[in-house]
Tab-separated table of C-alpha atoms in Angstrom:
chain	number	residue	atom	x	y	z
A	1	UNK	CA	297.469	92.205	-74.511
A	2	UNK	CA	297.218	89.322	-76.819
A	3	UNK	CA	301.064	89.141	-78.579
A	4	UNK	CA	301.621	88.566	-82.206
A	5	UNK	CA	304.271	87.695	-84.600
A	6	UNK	CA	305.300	91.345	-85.234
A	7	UNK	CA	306.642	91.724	-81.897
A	8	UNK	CA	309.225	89.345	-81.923
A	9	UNK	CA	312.974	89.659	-82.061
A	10	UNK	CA	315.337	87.111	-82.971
A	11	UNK	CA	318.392	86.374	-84.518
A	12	UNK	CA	319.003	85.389	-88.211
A	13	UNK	CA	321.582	82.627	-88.691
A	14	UNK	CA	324.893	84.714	-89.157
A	15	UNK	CA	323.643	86.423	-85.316
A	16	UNK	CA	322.050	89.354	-86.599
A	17	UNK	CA	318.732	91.115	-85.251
A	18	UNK	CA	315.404	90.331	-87.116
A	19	UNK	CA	312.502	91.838	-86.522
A	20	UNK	CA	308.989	90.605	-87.833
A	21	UNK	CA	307.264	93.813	-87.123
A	22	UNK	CA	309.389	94.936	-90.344
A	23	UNK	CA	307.198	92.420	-92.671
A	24	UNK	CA	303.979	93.719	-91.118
A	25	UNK	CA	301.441	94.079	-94.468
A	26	UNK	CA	303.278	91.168	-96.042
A	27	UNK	CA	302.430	87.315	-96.696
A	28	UNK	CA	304.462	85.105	-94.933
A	29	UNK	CA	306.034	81.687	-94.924
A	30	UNK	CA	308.072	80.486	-91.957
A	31	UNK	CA	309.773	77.028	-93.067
A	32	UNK	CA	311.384	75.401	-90.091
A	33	UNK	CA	314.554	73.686	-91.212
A	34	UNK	CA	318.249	72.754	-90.286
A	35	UNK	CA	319.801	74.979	-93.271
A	36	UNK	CA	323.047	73.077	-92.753
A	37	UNK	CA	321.736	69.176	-92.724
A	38	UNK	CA	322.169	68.624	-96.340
A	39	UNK	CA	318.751	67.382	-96.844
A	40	UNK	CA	317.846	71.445	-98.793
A	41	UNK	CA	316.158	70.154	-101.791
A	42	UNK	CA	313.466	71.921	-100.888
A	43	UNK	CA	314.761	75.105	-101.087
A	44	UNK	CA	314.535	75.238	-105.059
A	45	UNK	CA	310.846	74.915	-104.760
A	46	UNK	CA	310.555	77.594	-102.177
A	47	UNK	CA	312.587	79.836	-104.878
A	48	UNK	CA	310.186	79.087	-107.523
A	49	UNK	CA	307.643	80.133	-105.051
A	50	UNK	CA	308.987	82.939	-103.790
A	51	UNK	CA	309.869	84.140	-107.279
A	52	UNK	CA	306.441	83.781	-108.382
A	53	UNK	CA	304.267	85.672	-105.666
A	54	UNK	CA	307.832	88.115	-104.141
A	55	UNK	CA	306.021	91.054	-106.193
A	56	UNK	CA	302.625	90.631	-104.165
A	57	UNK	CA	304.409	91.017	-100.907
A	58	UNK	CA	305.261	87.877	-99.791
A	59	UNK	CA	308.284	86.534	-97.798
A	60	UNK	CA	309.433	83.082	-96.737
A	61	UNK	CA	311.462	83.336	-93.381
């Protein structure tokens, strides 16, 4: 059986379970970054982003 996102587990970054098969349906965005680097100035753009489309079902992880 081919795998897929949705049946992944992993952990967030204060430890806690996430599971992608709980976005199943929706659009989403992994961004790959070192949240604690300093170099984050991205992260108001992905707002924007996520502010503009969050009501169409889409999620940036």
């Amino acid at each position: 059986m081919e795998k897929t996102i949705y049946q992944f587990k992993v952990k967030d970054i204060e430890g806690n379970s996430f599971d992608f098969a709980d976005l199943k349906g929706k659009k989403i965005m992994i961004v790959n970054t070192a949240s604690k680097c300093g170099l984050t100035g991205q992260y108001r753009g992905l707002q924007k982003l996520y502010d503009l489309h969050k009501d169409n079902g889409f999620v940036i992880v």
